[in-house]
Tab-separated table of C-alpha atoms in Angstrom:
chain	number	residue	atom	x	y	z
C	23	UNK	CA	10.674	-4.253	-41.497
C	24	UNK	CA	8.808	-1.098	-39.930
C	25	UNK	CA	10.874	-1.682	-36.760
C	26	UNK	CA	14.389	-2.567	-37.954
C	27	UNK	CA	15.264	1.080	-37.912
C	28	UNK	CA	15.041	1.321	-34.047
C	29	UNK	CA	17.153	-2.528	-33.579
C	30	UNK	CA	20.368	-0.546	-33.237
C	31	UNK	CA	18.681	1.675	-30.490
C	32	UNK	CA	17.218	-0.694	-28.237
C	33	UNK	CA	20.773	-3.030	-28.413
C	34	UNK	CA	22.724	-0.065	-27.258
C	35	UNK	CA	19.880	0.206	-24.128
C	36	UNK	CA	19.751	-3.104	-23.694
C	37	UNK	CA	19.688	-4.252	-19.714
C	38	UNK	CA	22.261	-6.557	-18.728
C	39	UNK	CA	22.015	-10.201	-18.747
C	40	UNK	CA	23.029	-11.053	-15.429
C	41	UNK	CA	19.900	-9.552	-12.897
C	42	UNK	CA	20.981	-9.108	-9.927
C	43	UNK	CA	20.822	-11.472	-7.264
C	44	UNK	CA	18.404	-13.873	-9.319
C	45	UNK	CA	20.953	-14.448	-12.226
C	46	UNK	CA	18.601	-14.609	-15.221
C	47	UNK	CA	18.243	-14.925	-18.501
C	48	UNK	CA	16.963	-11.603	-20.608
C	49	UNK	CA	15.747	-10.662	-23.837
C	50	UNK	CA	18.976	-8.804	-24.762
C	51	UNK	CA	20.599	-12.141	-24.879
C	52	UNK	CA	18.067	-13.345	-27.731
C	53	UNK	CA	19.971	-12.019	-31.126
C	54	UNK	CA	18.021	-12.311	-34.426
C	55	UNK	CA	19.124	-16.038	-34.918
C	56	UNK	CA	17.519	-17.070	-32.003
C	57	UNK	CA	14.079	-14.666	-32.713
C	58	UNK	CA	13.324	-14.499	-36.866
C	59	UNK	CA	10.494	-16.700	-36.989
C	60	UNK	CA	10.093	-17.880	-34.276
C	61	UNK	CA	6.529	-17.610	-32.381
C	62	UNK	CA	6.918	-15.757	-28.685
C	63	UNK	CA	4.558	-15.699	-26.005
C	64	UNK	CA	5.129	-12.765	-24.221
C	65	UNK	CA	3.629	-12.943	-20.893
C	66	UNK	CA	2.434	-8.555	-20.446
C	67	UNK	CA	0.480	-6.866	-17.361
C	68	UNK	CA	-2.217	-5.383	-19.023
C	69	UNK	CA	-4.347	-5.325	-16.189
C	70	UNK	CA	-5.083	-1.800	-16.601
C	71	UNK	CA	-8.435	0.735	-15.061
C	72	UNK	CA	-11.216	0.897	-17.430
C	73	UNK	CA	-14.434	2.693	-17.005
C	74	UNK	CA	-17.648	1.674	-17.758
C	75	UNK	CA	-17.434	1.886	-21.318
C	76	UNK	CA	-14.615	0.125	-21.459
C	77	UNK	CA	-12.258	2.843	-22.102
C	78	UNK	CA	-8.882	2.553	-20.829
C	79	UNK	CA	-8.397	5.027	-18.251
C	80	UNK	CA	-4.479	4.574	-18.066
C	81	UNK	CA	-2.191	2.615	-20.259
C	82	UNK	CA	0.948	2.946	-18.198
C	83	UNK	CA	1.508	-0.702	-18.182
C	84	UNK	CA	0.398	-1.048	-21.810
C	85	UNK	CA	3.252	1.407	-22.358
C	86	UNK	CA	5.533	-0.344	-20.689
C	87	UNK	CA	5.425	-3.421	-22.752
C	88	UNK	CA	5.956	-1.973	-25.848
C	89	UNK	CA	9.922	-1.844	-25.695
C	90	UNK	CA	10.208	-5.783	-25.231
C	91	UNK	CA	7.478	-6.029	-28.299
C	92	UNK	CA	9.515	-3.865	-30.454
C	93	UNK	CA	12.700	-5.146	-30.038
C	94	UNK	CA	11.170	-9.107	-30.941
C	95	UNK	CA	9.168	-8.020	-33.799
C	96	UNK	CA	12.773	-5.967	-34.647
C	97	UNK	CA	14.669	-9.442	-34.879
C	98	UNK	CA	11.521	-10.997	-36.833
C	99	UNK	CA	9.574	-12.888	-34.350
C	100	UNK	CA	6.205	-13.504	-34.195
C	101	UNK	CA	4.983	-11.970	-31.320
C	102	UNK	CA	1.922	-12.961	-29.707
C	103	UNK	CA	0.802	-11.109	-26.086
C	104	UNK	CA	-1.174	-12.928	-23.198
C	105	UNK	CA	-1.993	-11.359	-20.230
C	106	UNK	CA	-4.775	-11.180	-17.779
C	107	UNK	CA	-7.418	-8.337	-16.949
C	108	UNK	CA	-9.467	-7.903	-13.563
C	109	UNK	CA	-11.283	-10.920	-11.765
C	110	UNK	CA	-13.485	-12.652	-13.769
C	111	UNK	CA	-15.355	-15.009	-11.926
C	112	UNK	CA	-17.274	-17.084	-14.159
C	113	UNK	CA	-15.357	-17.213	-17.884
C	114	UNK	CA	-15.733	-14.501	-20.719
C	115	UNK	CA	-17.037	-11.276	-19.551
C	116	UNK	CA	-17.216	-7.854	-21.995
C	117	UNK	CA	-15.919	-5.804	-18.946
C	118	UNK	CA	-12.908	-7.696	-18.606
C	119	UNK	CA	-12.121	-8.654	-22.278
C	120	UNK	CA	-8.122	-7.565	-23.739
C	121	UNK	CA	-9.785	-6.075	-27.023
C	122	UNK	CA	-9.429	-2.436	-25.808
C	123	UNK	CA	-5.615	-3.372	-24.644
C	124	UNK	CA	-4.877	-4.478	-28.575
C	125	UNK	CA	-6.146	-1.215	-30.026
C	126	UNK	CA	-4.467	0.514	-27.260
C	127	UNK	CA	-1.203	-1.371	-28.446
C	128	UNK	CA	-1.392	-0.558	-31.849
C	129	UNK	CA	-1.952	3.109	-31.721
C	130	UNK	CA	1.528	3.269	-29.839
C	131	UNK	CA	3.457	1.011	-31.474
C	132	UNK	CA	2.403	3.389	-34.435
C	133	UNK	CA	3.163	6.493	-32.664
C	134	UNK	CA	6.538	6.270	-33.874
C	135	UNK	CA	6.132	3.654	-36.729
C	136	UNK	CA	4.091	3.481	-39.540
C	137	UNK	CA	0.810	2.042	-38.719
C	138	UNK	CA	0.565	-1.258	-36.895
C	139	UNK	CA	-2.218	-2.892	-36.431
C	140	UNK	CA	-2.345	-5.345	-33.497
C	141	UNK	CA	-4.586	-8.926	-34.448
C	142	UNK	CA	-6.807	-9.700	-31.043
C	143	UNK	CA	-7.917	-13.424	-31.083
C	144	UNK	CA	-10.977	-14.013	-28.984
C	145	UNK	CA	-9.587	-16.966	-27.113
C	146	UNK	CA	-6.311	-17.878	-25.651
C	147	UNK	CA	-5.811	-21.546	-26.438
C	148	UNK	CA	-7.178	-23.890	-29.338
C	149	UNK	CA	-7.879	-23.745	-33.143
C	150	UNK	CA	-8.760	-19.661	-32.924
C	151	UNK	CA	-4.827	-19.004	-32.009
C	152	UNK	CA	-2.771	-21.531	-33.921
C	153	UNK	CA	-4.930	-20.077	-37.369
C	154	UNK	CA	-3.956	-16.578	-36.290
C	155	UNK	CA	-0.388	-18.141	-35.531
C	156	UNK	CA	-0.517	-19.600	-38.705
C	157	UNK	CA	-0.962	-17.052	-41.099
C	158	UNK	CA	0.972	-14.132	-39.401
C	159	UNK	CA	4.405	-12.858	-40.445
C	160	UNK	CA	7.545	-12.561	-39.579
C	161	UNK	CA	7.405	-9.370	-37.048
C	162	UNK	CA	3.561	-9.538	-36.728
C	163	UNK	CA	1.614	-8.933	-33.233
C	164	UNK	CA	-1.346	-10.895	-32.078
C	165	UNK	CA	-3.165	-10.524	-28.606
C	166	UNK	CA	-4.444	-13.117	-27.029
C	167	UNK	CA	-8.212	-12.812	-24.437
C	168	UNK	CA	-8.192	-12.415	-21.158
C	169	UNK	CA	-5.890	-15.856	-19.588
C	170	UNK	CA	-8.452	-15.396	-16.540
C	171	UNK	CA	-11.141	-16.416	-18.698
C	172	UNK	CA	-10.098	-20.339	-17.804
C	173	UNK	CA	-10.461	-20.887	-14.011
C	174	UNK	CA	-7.733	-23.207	-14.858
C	175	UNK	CA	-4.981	-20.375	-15.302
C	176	UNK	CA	-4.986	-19.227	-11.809
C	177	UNK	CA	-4.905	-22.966	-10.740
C	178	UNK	CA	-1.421	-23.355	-12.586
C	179	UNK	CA	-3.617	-26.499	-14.049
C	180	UNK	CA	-0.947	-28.233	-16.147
C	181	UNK	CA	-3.047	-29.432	-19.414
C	182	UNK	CA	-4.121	-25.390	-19.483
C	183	UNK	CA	-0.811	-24.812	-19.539
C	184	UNK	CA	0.343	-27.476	-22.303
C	185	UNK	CA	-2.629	-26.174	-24.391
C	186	UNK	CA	-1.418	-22.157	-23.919
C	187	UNK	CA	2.531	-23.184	-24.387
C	188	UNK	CA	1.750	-25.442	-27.508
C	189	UNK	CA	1.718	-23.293	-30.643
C	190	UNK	CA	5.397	-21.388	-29.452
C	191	UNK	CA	9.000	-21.467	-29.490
C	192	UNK	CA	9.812	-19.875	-26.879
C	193	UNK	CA	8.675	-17.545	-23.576
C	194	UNK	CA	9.335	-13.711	-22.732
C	195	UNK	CA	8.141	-12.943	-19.250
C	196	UNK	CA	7.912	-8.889	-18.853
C	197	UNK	CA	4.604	-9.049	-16.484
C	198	UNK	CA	6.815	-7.756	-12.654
C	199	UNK	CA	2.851	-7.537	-11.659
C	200	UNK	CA	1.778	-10.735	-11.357
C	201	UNK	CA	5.553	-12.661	-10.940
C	202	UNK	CA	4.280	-13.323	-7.588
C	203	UNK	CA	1.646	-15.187	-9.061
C	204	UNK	CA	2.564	-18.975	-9.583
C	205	UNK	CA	-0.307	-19.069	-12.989
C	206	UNK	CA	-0.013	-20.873	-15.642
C	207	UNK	CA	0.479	-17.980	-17.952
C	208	UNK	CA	3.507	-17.010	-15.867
C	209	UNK	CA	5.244	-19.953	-13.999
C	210	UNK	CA	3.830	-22.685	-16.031
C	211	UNK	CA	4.368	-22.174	-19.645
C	212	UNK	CA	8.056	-20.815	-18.312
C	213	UNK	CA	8.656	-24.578	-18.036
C	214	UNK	CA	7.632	-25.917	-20.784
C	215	UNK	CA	8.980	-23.404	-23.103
C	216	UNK	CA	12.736	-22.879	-23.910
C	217	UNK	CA	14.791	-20.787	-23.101
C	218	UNK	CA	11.854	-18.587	-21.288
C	219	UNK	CA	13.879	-15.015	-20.378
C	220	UNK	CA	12.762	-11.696	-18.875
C	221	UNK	CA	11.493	-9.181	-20.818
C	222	UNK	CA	12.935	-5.194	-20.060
C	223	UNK	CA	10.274	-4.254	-17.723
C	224	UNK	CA	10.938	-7.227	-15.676
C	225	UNK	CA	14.664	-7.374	-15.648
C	226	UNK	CA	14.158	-3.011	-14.743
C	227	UNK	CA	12.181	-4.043	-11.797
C	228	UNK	CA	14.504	-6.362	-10.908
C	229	UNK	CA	17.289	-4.662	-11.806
C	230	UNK	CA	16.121	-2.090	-9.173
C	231	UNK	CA	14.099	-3.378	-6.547
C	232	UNK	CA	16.571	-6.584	-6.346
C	233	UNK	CA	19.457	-4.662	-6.795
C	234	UNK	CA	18.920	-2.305	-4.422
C	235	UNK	CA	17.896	-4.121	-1.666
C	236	UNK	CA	21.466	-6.426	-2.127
C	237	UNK	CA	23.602	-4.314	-3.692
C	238	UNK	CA	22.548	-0.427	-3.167
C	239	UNK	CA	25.165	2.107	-2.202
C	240	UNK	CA	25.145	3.065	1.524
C	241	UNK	CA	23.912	4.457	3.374
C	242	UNK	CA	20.348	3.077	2.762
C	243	UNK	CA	16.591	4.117	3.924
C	244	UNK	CA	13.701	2.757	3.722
C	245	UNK	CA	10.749	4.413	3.864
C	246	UNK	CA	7.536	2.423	5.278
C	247	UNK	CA	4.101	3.997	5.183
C	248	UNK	CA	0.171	3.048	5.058
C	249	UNK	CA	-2.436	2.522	6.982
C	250	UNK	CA	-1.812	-1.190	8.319
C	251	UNK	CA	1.706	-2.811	10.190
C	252	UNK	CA	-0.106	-5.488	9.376
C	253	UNK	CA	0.393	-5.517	5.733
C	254	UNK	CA	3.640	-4.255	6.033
C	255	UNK	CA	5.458	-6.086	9.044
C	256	UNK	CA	7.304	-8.474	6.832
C	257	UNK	CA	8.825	-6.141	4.721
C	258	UNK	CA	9.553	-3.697	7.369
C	259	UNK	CA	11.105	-6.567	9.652
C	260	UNK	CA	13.593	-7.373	5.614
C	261	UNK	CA	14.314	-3.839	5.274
C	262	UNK	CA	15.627	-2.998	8.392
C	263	UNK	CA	18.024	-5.680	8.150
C	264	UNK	CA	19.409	-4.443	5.131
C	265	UNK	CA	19.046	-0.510	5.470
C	266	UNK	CA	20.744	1.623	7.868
C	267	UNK	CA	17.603	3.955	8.132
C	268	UNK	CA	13.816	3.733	8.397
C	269	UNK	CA	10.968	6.362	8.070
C	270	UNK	CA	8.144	4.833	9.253
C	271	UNK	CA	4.810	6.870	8.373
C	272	UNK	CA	0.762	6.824	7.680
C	273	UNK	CA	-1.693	5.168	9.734
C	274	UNK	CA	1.068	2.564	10.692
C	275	UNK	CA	2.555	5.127	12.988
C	276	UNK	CA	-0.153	5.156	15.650
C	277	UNK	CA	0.412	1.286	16.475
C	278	UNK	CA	4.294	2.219	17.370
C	279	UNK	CA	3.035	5.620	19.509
C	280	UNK	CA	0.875	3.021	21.603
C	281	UNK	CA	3.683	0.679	21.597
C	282	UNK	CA	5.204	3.469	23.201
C	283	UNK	CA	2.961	3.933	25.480
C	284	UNK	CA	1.281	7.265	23.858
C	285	UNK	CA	-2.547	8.095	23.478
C	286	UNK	CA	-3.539	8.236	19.867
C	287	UNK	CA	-7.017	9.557	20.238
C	288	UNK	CA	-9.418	7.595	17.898
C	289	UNK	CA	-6.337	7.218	15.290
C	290	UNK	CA	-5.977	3.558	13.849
C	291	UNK	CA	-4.419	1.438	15.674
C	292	UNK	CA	-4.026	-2.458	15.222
C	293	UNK	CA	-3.989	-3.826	18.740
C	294	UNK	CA	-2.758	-7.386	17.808
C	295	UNK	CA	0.418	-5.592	16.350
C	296	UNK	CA	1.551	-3.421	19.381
C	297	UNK	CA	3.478	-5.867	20.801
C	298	UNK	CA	4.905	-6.744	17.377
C	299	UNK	CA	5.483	-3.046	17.035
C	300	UNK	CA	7.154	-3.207	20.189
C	301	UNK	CA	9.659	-5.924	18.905
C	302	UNK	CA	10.490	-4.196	15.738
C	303	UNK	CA	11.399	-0.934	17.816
C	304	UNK	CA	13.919	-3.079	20.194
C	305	UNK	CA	15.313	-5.101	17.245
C	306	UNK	CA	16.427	-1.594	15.548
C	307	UNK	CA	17.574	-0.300	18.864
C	308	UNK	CA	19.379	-3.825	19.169
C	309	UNK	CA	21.196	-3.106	15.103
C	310	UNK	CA	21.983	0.196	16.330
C	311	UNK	CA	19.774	1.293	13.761
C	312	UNK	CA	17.264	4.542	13.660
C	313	UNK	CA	13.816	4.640	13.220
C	314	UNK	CA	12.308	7.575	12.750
C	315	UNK	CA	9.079	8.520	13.812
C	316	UNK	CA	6.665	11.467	13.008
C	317	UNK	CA	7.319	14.111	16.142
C	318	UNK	CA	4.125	15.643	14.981
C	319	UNK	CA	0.478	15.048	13.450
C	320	UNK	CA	-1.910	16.539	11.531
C	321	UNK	CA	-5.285	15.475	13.292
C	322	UNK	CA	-8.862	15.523	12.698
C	323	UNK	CA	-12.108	15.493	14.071
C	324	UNK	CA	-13.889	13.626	11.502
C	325	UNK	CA	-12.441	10.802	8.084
C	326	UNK	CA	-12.892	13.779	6.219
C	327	UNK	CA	-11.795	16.043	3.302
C	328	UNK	CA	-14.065	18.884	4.831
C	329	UNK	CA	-12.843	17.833	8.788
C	330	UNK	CA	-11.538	20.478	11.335
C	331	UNK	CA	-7.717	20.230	11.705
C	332	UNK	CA	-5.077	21.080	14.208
C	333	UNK	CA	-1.167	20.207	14.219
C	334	UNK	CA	-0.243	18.382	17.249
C	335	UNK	CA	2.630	16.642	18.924
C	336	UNK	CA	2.687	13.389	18.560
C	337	UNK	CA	2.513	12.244	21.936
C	338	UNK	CA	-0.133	14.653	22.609
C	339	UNK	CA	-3.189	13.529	20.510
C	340	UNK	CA	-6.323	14.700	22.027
C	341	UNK	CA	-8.862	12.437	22.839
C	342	UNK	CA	-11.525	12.452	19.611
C	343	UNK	CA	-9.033	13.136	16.866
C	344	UNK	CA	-7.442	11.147	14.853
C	345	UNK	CA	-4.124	11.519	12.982
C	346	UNK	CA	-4.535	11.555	9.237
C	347	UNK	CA	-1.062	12.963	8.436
C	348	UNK	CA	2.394	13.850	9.262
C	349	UNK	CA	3.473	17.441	10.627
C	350	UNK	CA	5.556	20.148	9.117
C	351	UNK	CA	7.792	19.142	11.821
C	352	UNK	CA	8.292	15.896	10.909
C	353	UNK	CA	8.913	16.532	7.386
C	354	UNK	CA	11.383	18.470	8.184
C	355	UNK	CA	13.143	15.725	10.361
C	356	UNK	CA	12.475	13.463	7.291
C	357	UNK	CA	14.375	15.888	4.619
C	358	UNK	CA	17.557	15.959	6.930
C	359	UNK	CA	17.368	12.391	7.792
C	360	UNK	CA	17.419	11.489	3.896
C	361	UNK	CA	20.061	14.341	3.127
C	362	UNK	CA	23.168	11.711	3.213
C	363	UNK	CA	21.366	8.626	2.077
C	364	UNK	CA	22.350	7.119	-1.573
C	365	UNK	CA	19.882	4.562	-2.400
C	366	UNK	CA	16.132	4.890	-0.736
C	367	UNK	CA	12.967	2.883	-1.182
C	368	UNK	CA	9.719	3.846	-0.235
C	369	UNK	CA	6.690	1.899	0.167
C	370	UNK	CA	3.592	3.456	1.284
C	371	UNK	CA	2.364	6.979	1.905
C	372	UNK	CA	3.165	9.641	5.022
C	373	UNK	CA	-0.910	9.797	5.368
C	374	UNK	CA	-4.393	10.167	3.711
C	375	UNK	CA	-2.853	11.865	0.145
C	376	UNK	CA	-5.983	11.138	-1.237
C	377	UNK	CA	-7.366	14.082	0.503
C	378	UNK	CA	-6.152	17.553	0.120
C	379	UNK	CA	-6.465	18.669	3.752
C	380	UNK	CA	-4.112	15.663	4.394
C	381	UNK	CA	-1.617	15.491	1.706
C	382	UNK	CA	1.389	17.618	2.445
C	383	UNK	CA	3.305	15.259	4.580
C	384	UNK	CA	3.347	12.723	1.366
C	385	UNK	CA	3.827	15.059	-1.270
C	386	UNK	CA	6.904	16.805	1.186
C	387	UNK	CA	8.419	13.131	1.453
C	388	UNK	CA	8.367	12.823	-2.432
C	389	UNK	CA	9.817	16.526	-2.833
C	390	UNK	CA	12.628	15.210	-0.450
C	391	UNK	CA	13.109	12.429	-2.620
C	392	UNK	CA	13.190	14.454	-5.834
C	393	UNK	CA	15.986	16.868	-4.516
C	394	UNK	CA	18.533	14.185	-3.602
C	395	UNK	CA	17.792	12.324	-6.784
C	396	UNK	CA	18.692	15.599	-8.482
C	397	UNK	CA	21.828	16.747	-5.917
C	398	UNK	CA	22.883	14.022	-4.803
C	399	UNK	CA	22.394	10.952	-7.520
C	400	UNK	CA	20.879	9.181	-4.992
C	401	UNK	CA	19.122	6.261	-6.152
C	402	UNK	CA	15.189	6.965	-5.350
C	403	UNK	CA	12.865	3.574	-5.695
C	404	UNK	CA	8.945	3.764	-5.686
C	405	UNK	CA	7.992	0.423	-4.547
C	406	UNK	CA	4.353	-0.104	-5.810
C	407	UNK	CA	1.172	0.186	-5.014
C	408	UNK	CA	-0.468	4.015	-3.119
C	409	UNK	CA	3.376	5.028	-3.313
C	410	UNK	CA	3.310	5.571	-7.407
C	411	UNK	CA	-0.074	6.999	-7.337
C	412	UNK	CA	1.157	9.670	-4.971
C	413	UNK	CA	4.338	10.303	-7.004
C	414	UNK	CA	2.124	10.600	-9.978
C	415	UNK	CA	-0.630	13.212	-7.927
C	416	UNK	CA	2.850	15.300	-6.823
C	417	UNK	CA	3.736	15.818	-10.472
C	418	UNK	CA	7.384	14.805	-9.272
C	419	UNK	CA	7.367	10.632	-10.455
C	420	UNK	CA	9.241	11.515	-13.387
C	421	UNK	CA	12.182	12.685	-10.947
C	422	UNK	CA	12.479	9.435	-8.999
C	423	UNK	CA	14.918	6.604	-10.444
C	424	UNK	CA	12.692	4.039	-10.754
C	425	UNK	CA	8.516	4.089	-10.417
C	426	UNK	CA	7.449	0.051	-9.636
C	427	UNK	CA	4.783	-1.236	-11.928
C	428	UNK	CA	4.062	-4.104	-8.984
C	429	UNK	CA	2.257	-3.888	-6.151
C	430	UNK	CA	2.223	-6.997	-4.290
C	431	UNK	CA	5.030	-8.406	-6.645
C	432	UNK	CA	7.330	-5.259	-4.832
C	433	UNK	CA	6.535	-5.791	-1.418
C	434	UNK	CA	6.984	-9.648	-1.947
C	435	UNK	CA	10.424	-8.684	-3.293
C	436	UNK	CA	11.344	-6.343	-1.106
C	437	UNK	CA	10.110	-9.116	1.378
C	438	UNK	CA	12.548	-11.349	0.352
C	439	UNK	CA	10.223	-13.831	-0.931
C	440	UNK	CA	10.942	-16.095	-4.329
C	441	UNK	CA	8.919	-14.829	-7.093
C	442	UNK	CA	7.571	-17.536	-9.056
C	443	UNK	CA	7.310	-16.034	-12.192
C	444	UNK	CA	11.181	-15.079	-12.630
C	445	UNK	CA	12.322	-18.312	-10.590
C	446	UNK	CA	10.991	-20.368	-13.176
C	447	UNK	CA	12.993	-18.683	-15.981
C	448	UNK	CA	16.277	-19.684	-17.437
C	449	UNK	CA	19.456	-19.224	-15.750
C	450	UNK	CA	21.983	-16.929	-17.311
């Protein structure tokens, strides 16, 4: 078979069985007598950026399925992908159909194979599948549409779900992205299917982001940035718990300088969260625990990339400008604050990256992280979300441990919360 030459390869890499603190079931523990010929669904996130042409603008998560798809069709299963792509509100639509995704899949499970092509069925349940099902081969791939296409998938509605889980043997879940999503294509078919395992993207996001947060070498940071407390409160409130350090940055940071009773100017602040703020800064003080600060800002006179800037203390904001970034100072701080740490996760960026003007304080953070990941085998951990897209802008992602394909899957773990999408898998 065109991929039995790499089986060897992916058993020696394979993750272990046991994940962490959720104690599940992966695909490692599948051996060819549980896989030849048998017909997988394989639950992917191929909710990737497309333009208006349909053209897939980045196929990092189509990339990162192809491992768990290679090492089924390797032990001769039929392998058939389901997934889901943007919001579509009222069934079918061209902009958010899977074809593109299948084409995209083929071209790099050829890159190192001879060519493969990928079958995309127009549907994801009824006669259109089980004929594809029926007349594929041991090792073939099929695609399935978009599972958002049925208003019934997001509803978890259980005769969807009988109808998707029908036509297979069994269930890989390697979608992290939407485990926080209780859908029928991802909790749902998990129980009617047996055994239903993590795939190796999953069980590598678990492996890190679980495993870190219960199990990572001391000491411990946490780095929480963005623009809202709101968003983040929760998993702040979990981390510091757990870590013996926190960085708190971005537009976050002006809630805790009015919490301490400093002006911010016309900075962001969420007024329902300063006394929450408040709270969070005497339950650190009350662990003994640090939280650090920015002790200076990078302000502006206008939400712009063209805006005049100065670098100011941070309890010395002048009225009319608003803090869009970190200091020098404070990256500085942040460097010698990380220098001793062994595991740190970040979540959230030091200020407006997006922005040139307004970008070093990030990018500075991510150097940080780079160096100690390099000297110091520190365990680095990109939680999701505007945190890998300013690894990626940096150039540096490829020196962190671990880059999170979730974004609200992360922060949900990192929160503590049960994801319903590995819960539902088998025990190990």
């Amino acid at each position: 078979h065109i991929f039995q030459t790499s089986l060897i390869l992916l058993k020696v890499f394979s993750i272990y069985s046991i994940i962490m603190g959720y104690n599940k079931k992966s695909v490692s523990d599948l051996s060819e007598s549980d896989l030849k010929g048998k017909k997988v669904l394989v639950r992917c996130d191929l909710n990737v950026p497309l333009d208006d042409k349909c053209n897939i603008t980045d196929d990092t998560r189509i990339r990162g399925s192809v491992r768990t798809i290679e090492y089924l069709t390797a032990n001769g299963a039929i392998v058939v992908v389901c997934s889901h792509l943007g919001r579509p509100k009222d069934g079918p639509e061209d902009k958010f159909s899977l074809a593109p995704c299948a084409v995209r899949l083929g071209e790099l499970l050829s890159d190192q194979y001879e060519d493969v092509d990928v079958t995309f069925v127009s549907d994801c349940i009824g006669d259109k599948v089980s004929a594809a099902i029926k007349d594929a081969i041991n090792g073939e791939v099929i695609m399935l549409e978009n599972t958002r296409f049925y208003k019934e998938e997001t509803k978890n509605d259980p005769d969807f779900v009988a109808k998707l889980a029908e036509p297979f043997d069994l269930f890989v879940n390697d979608a992290f992205g939407s485990a926080h999503r209780a859908h029928a294509s991802t909790e749902g078919v998990a129980k009617l299917l047996s055994p239903a395992v993590c795939g190796y993207l999953l069980a590598k996001e678990l492996e890190y982001l679980d495993g870190a947060v219960s199990k990572g070498e001391k000491p411990m940071a946490a780095i929480v940035g963005g623009s809202k407390v709101s968003s983040k409160i929760t998993v702040l409130e979990a981390l510091l718990d757990k870590c013996d350090k926190i960085i708190i940055g971005g537009g976050m940071v002006f809630t805790f300088l009015r919490a301490q009773g400093h002006s911010v100017g016309t900075s962001l602040v969420e007024d329902d969260f300063v006394d929450m703020a408040k709270a969070v800064l005497d339950k650190a003080k009350g662990l003994n625990k640090t939280i650090l600060l920015p002790s200076d800002i990078v302000v502006a006179d206008d939400f712009s990339p063209d805006a005049n800037t100065q670098v100011v203390k941070a309890d010395a904001i002048p009225d009319g400008w608003m803090g869009l970034d970190q200091g020098p100072d404070a990256t500085k701080e942040q460097e010698d604050f990380l220098s001793d740490c062994k595991t740190v996760i970040m979540n959230g960026p030091m200020g407006v990256f997006e922005f040139e003007k307004f970008n070093k304080g990030t990018f500075g953070l991510v150097e940080t992280l780079a160096k100690i990941t390099k000297e110091n085998g520190a365990v680095t951990i990109i939680g999701g979300g505007d945190s890998v897209a300013a690894c990626e802008q940096s150039g540096l992602a490829g020196e962190m441990s671990h880059i999170s394909t979730g974004g609200g899957a992360s922060l949900e773990l990192l929160e503590g919360k049960v994801l319903p999408g590995v819960a539902a898998l088998a025990d190990a």
